[in-house]
Coordinates of C-alpha atoms in Angstrom, one line a residue:
X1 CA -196.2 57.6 -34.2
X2 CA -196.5 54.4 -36.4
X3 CA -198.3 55.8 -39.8
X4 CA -199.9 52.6 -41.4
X5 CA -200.6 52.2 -45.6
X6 CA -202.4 49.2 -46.6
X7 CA -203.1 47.7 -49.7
X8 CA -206.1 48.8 -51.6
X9 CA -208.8 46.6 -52.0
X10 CA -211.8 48.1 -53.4
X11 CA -212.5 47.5 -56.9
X12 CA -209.6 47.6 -59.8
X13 CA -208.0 50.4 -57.8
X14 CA -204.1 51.3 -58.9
X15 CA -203.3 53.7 -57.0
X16 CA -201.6 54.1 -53.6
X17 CA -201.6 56.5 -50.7
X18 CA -197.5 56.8 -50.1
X19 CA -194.4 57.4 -52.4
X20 CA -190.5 57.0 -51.3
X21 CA -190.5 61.1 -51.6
X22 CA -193.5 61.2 -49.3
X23 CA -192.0 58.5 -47.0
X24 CA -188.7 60.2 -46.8
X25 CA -190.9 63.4 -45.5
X26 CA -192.9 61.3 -42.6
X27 CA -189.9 60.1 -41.1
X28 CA -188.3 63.8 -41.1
X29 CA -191.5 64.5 -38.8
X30 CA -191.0 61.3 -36.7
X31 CA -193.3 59.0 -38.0
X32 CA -192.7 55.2 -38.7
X33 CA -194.1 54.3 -41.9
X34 CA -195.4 50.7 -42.2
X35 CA -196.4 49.8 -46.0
X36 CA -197.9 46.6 -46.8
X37 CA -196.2 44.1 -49.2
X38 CA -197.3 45.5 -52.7
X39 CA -199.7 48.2 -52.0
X40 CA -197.7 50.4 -54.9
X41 CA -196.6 47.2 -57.4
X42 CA -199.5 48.9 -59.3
X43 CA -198.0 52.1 -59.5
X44 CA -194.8 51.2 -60.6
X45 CA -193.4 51.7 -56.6
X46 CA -191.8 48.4 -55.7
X47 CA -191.9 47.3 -51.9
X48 CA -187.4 47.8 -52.3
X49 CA -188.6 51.6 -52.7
X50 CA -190.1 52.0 -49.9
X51 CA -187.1 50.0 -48.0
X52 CA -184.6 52.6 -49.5
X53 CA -186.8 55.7 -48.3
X54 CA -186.9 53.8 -44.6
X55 CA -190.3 52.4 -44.6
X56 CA -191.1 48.7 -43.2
X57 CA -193.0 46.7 -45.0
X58 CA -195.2 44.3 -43.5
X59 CA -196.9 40.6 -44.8
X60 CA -200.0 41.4 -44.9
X61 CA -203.0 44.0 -43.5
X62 CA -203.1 42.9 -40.0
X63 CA -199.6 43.4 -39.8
X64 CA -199.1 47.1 -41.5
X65 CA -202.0 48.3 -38.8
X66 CA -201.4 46.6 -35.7
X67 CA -200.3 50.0 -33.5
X68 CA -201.2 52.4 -36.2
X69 CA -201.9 55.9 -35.2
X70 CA -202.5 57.1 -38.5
X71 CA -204.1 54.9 -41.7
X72 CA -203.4 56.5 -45.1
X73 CA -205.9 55.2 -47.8
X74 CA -206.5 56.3 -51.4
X75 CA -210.5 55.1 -51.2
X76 CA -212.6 54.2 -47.9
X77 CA -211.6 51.0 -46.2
X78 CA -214.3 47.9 -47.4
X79 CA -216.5 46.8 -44.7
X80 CA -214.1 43.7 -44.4
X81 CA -210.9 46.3 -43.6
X82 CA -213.0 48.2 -41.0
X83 CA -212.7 45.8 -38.4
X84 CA -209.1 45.6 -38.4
X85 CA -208.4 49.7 -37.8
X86 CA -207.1 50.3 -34.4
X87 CA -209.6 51.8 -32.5
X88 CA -208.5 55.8 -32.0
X89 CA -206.3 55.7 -35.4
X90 CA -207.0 58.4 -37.8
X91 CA -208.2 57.1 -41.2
X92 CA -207.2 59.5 -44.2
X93 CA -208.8 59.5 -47.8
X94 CA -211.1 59.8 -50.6
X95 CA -214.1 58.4 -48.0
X96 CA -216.8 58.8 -50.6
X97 CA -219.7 58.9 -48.1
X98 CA -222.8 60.5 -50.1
X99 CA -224.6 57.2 -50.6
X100 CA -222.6 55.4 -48.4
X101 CA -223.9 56.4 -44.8
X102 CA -223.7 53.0 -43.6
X103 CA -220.1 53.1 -44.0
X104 CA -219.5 55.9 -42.4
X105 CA -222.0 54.6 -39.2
X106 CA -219.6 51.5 -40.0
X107 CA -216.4 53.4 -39.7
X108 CA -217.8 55.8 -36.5
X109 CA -218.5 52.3 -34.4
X110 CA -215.3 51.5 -35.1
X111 CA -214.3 54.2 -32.8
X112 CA -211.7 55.9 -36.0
X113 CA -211.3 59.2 -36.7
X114 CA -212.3 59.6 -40.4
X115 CA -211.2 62.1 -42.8
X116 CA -212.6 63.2 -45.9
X117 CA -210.0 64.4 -47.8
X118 CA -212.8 65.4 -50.9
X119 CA -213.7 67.6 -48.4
X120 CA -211.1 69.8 -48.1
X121 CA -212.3 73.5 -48.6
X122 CA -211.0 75.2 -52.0
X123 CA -209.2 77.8 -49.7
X124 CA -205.4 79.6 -50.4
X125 CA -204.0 77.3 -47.7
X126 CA -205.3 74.4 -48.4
X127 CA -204.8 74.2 -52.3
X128 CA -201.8 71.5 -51.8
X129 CA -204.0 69.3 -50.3
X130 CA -206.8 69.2 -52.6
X131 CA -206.9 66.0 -53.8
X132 CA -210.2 66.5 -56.0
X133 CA -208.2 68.9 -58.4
X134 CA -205.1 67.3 -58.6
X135 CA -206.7 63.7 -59.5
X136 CA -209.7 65.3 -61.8
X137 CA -206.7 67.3 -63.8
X138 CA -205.2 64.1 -64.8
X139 CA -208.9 62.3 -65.7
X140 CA -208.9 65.5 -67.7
X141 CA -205.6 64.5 -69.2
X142 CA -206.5 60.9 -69.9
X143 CA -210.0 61.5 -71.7
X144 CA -208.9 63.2 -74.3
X145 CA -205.6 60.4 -75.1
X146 CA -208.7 57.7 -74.1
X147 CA -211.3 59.4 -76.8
X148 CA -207.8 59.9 -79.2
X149 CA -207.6 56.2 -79.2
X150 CA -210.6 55.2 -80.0
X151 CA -211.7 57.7 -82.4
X152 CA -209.0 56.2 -84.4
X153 CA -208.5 59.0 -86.4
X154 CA -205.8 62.2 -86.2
X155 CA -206.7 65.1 -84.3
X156 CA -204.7 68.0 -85.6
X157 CA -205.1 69.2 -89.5
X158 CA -202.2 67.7 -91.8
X159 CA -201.6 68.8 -95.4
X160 CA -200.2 66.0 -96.8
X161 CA -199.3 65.4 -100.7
X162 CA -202.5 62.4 -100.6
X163 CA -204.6 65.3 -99.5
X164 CA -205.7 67.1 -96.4
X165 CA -206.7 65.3 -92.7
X166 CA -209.2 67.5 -91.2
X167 CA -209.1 69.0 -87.7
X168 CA -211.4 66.5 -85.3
X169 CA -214.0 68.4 -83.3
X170 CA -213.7 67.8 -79.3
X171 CA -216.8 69.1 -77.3
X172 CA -215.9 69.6 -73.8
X173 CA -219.2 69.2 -71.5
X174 CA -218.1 70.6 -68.1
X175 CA -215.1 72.9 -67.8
X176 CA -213.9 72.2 -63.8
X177 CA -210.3 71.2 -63.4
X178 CA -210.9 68.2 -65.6
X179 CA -212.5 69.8 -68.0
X180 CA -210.0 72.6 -68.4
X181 CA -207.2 70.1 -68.9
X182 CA -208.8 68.2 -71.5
X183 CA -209.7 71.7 -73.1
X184 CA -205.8 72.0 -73.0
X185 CA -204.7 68.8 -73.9
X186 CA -206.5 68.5 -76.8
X187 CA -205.6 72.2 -78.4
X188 CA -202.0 70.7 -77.9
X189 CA -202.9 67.9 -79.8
X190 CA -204.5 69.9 -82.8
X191 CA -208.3 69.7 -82.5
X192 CA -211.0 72.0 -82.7
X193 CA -212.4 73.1 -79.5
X194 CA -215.3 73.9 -77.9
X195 CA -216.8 73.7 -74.4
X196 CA -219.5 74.1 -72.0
X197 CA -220.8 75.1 -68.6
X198 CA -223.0 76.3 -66.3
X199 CA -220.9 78.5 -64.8
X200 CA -220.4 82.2 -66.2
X201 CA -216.8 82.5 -64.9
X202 CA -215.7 79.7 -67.1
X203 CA -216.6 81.0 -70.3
X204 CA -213.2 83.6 -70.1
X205 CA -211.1 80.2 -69.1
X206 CA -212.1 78.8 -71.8
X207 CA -211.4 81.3 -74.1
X208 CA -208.1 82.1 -72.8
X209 CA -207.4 78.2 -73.9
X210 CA -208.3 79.0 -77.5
X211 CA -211.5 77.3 -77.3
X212 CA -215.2 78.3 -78.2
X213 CA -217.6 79.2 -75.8
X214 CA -221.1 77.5 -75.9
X215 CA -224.1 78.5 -72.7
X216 CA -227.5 79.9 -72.9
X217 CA -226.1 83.4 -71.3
X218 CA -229.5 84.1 -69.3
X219 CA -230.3 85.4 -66.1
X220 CA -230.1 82.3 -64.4
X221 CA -226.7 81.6 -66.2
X222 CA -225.2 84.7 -64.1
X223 CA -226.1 83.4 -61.3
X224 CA -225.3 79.9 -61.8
X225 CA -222.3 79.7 -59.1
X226 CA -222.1 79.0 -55.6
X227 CA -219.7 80.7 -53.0
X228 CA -217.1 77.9 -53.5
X229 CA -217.0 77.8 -57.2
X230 CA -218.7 74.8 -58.1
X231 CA -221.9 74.4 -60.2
X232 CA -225.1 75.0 -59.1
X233 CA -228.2 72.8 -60.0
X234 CA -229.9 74.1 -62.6
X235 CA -233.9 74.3 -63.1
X236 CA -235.3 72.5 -65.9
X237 CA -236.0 75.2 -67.6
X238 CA -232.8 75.9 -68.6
X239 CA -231.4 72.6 -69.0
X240 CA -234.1 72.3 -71.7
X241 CA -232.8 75.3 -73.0
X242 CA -229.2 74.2 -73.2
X243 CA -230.0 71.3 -74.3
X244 CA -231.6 72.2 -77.6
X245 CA -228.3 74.9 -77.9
X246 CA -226.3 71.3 -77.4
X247 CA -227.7 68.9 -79.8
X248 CA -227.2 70.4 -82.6
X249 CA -223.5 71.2 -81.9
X250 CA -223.3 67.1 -81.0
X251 CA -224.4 66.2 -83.8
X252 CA -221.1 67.7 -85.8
X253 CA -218.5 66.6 -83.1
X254 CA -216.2 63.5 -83.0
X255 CA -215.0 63.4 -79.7
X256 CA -217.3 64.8 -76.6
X257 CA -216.2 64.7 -73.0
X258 CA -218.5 64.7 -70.5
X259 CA -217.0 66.2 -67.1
X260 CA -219.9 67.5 -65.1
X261 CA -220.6 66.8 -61.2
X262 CA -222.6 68.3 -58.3
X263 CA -221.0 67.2 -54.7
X264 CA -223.4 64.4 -53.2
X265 CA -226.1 64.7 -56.4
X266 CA -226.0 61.8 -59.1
X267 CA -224.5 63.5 -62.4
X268 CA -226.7 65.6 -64.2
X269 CA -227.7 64.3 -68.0
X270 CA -226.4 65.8 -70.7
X271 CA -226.5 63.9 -73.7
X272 CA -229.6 61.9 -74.1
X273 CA -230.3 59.1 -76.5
X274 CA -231.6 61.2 -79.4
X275 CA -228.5 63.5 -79.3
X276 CA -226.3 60.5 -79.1
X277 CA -228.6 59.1 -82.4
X278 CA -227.5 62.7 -83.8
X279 CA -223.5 61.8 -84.1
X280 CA -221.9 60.4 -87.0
X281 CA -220.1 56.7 -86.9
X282 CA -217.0 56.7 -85.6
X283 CA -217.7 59.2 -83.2
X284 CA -216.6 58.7 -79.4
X285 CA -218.1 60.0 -76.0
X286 CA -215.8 59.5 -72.7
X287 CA -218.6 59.9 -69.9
X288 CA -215.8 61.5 -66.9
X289 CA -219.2 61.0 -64.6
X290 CA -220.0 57.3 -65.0
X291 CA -219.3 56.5 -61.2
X292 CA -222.3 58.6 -60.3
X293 CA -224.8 58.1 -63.1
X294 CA -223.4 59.3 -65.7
X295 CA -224.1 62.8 -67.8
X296 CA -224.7 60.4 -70.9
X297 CA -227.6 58.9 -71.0
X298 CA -226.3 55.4 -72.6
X299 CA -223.3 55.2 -70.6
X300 CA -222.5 52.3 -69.3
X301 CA -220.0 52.1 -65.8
X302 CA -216.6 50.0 -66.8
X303 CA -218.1 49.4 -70.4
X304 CA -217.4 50.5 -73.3
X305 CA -220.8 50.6 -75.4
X306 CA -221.0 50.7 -79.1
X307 CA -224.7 51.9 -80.6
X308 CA -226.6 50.7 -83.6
X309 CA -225.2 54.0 -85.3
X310 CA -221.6 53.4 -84.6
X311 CA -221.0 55.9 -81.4
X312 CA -218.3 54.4 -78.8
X313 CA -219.5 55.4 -75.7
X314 CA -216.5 55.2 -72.9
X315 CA -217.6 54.7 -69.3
X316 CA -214.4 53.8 -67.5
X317 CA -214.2 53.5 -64.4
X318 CA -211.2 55.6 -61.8
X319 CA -209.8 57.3 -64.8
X320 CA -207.2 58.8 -62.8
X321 CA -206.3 55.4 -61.8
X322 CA -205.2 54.9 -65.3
X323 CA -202.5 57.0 -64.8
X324 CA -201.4 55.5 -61.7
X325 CA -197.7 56.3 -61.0
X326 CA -198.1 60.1 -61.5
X327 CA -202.1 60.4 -59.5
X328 CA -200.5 58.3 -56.5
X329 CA -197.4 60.9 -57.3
X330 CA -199.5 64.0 -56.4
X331 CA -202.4 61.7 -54.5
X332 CA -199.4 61.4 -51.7
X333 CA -198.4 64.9 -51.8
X334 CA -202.0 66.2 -51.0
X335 CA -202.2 63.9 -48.1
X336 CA -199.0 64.2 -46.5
X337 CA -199.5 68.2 -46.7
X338 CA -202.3 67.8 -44.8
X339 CA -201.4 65.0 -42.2
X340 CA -198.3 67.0 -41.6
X341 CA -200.9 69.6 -40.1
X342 CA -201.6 67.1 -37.4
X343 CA -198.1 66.9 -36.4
X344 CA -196.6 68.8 -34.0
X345 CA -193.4 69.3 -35.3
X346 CA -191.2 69.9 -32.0
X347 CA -192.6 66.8 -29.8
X348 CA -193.0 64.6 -32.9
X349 CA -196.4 63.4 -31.6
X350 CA -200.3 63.7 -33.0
X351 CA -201.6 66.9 -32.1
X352 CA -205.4 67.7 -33.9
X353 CA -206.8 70.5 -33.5
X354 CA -210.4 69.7 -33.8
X355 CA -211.4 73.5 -34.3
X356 CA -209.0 74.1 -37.2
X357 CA -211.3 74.9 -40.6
X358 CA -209.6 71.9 -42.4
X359 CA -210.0 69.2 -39.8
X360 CA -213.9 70.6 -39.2
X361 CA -214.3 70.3 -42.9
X362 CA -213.4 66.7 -43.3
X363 CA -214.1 64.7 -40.1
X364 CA -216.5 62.0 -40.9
X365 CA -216.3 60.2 -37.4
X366 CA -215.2 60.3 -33.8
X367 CA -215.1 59.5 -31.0
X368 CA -217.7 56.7 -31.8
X369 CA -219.9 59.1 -33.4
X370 CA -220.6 61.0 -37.2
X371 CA -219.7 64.5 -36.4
X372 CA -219.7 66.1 -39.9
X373 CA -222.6 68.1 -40.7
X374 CA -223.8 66.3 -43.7
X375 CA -224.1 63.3 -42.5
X376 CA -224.5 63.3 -38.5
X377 CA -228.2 62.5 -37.4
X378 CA -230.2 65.1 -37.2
X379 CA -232.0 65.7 -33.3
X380 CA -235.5 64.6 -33.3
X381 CA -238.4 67.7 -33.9
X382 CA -239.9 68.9 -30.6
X383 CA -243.0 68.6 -30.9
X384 CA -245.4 71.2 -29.5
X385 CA -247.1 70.8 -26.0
X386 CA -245.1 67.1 -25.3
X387 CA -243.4 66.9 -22.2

């Protein structure tokens, strides 16, 4: 059972889908673990690592997957990777496919068995594996030290014998796992806190955090929730609302932190132009939802934008990937705890079960064919009285 971990190629990614520790556990379930030559140089994992923890490490792509039975990625293989997956290999990781459905048809003719691991239902047993809360709780981590640095100023209060530093004011747009984490982080760091969501069950987390509350608390705010906890879309009516509640709280804040997505929907706006006209110079926004749109209206994806009124406007792009060494840390964990689901233990072979509720959640492809419900092609309408 030859496990295969090429190099990532899409974009400025840093991360990687292995560690030694995870390596280490592979081969104590049988597996041979081919890495290619510096797929984790950029997260501090040298290919002598990977030697030491019993891993092979191969020239080059064609080399790591030739024989692979499994394919462990960090984002969806490039249309130029695709081609070299053996056919019948399972392919593992963030897959991305909402927007992407040619990829996915790409990746189904390709005869591999793809697996979204973004997919993975929020459920007790499956909470090591979720890989969207384990990487969103360090882009939590990182916005507030990113909007720290370029606010340029202290955060906590100091009394100081040249006078007093006031507290800086962090808005937190968004309170998921991300958004709870930067809610933490920056209370350890001495700022005034407050934060935001649709979602009335967030409003106690946030609390309990020693931060301030801030939602129009209507009828459609109760029931603003769906059965697996994450935001629903909400009518215009009340995002007009909110947003009136929101400007004028902007307007006073020097950091805001926008964290808020919908699962295949573009990012919802949150901070238009005019609000962003609202904020004093000096003032910084770090847009968490630039990769799908943005919730800032003026971000800009992998920019940094400065406007007329002085505003710094942080769109950076894989924030978790700027904390590569400990995301690929718990990156690898989530996959190996569920690939090890896959194994049979005793015969040390591949053994899906195709009816189990985490493999039916994320299968993209097989068998030559999209089988995941999102995304498979819907059967053509009978129409009445044809033959």
């Amino acid at each position: 059972m030859r496990i295969a971990v090429p190099a990532e190629t899409q974009g400025a990614e840093t991360r990687v889908a292995v560690t030694p520790e995870t390596v280490r556990k592979f081969i104590g379930l049988g597996a041979e673990i081919v890495v290619e030559k510096g797929a984790g140089l950029a997260s501090g994992i040298n290919d002598a690592d990977y030697e030491a923890a019993g891993a092979s490490i191969a020239k080059n792509a064609k080399d790591a997957l030739k024989g692979a039975a499994i394919v462990l990625k960090v984002r969806r293989p490039a249309e130029s990777e695709i081609a070299g997956l053996p056919s019948g290999a399972l392919v593992v990781g963030i897959m991305d496919p909402y927007g992407n459905e040619a990829a996915v048809e790409a990746l189904a003719k390709a005869k591999v068995a793809a697996f979204a691991m973004e997919f993975m239902p929020r459920i007790t047993r499956a909470q090591v594996m979720d890989v969207l809360s384990s990487q969103a709780n360090l882009a939590g981590y990182r916005a507030v030290i990113d909007g720290a640095a370029e606010y340029g100023r202290a955060l906590p209060m100091m009394m100081t014998a040249a006078g007093t530093v006031p507290a800086a004011r962090i808005f937190i747009m968004g309170v998921g796992v991300a958004g709870l984490q930067a809610i933490a982080t920056a209370r350890r760091l001495g700022a005034i806190v407050t934060a935001t969501d649709v979602r009335p069950a967030t409003k106690e987390q946030v609390e309990s955090l020693g931060a301030k509350f801030l939602a129009v608390e209507d009828d459609e705010f109760k029931q603003a929730q769906t059965a697996g906890g994450y935001a629903k879309e909400m009518s215009k009516e009340y995002q007009a609302k909110q947003a009136e509640l929101t400007a004028s709280h902007i307007a006073k804040q020097d950091i805001v932190i926008t964290t808020a997505l919908i699962p295949g929907r573009p990012a919802p706006k949150l901070i238009s132009k005019a609000m962003v006209e609202s904020m004093k110079a000096g003032s910084v926004i770090i847009d968490l939802a630039v990769e799908r749109g943005g919730n800032c209206e003026l971000a800009k994806p992998g920019e940094i934008a400065v406007t007329p009124n002085g505003v710094k406007i942080v769109g950076h792009l894989n924030v978790p990937g700027r904390l590569a060494a400990t995301s690929s840390q718990l990156y690898a964990k989530n996959l190996f705890a569920f690939v090890e689901t896959l194994i049979d233990k005793s015969a040390k072979t591949l053994a899906v079960n195709w009816d189990d509720e985490l493999v039916k959640a994320t299968a993209l492809t097989k068998n030559g064919a999209v089988i995941h419900p999102n995304f498979a092609p819907k059967p053509a309408p009978v129409v009445e009285g044809s033959v």
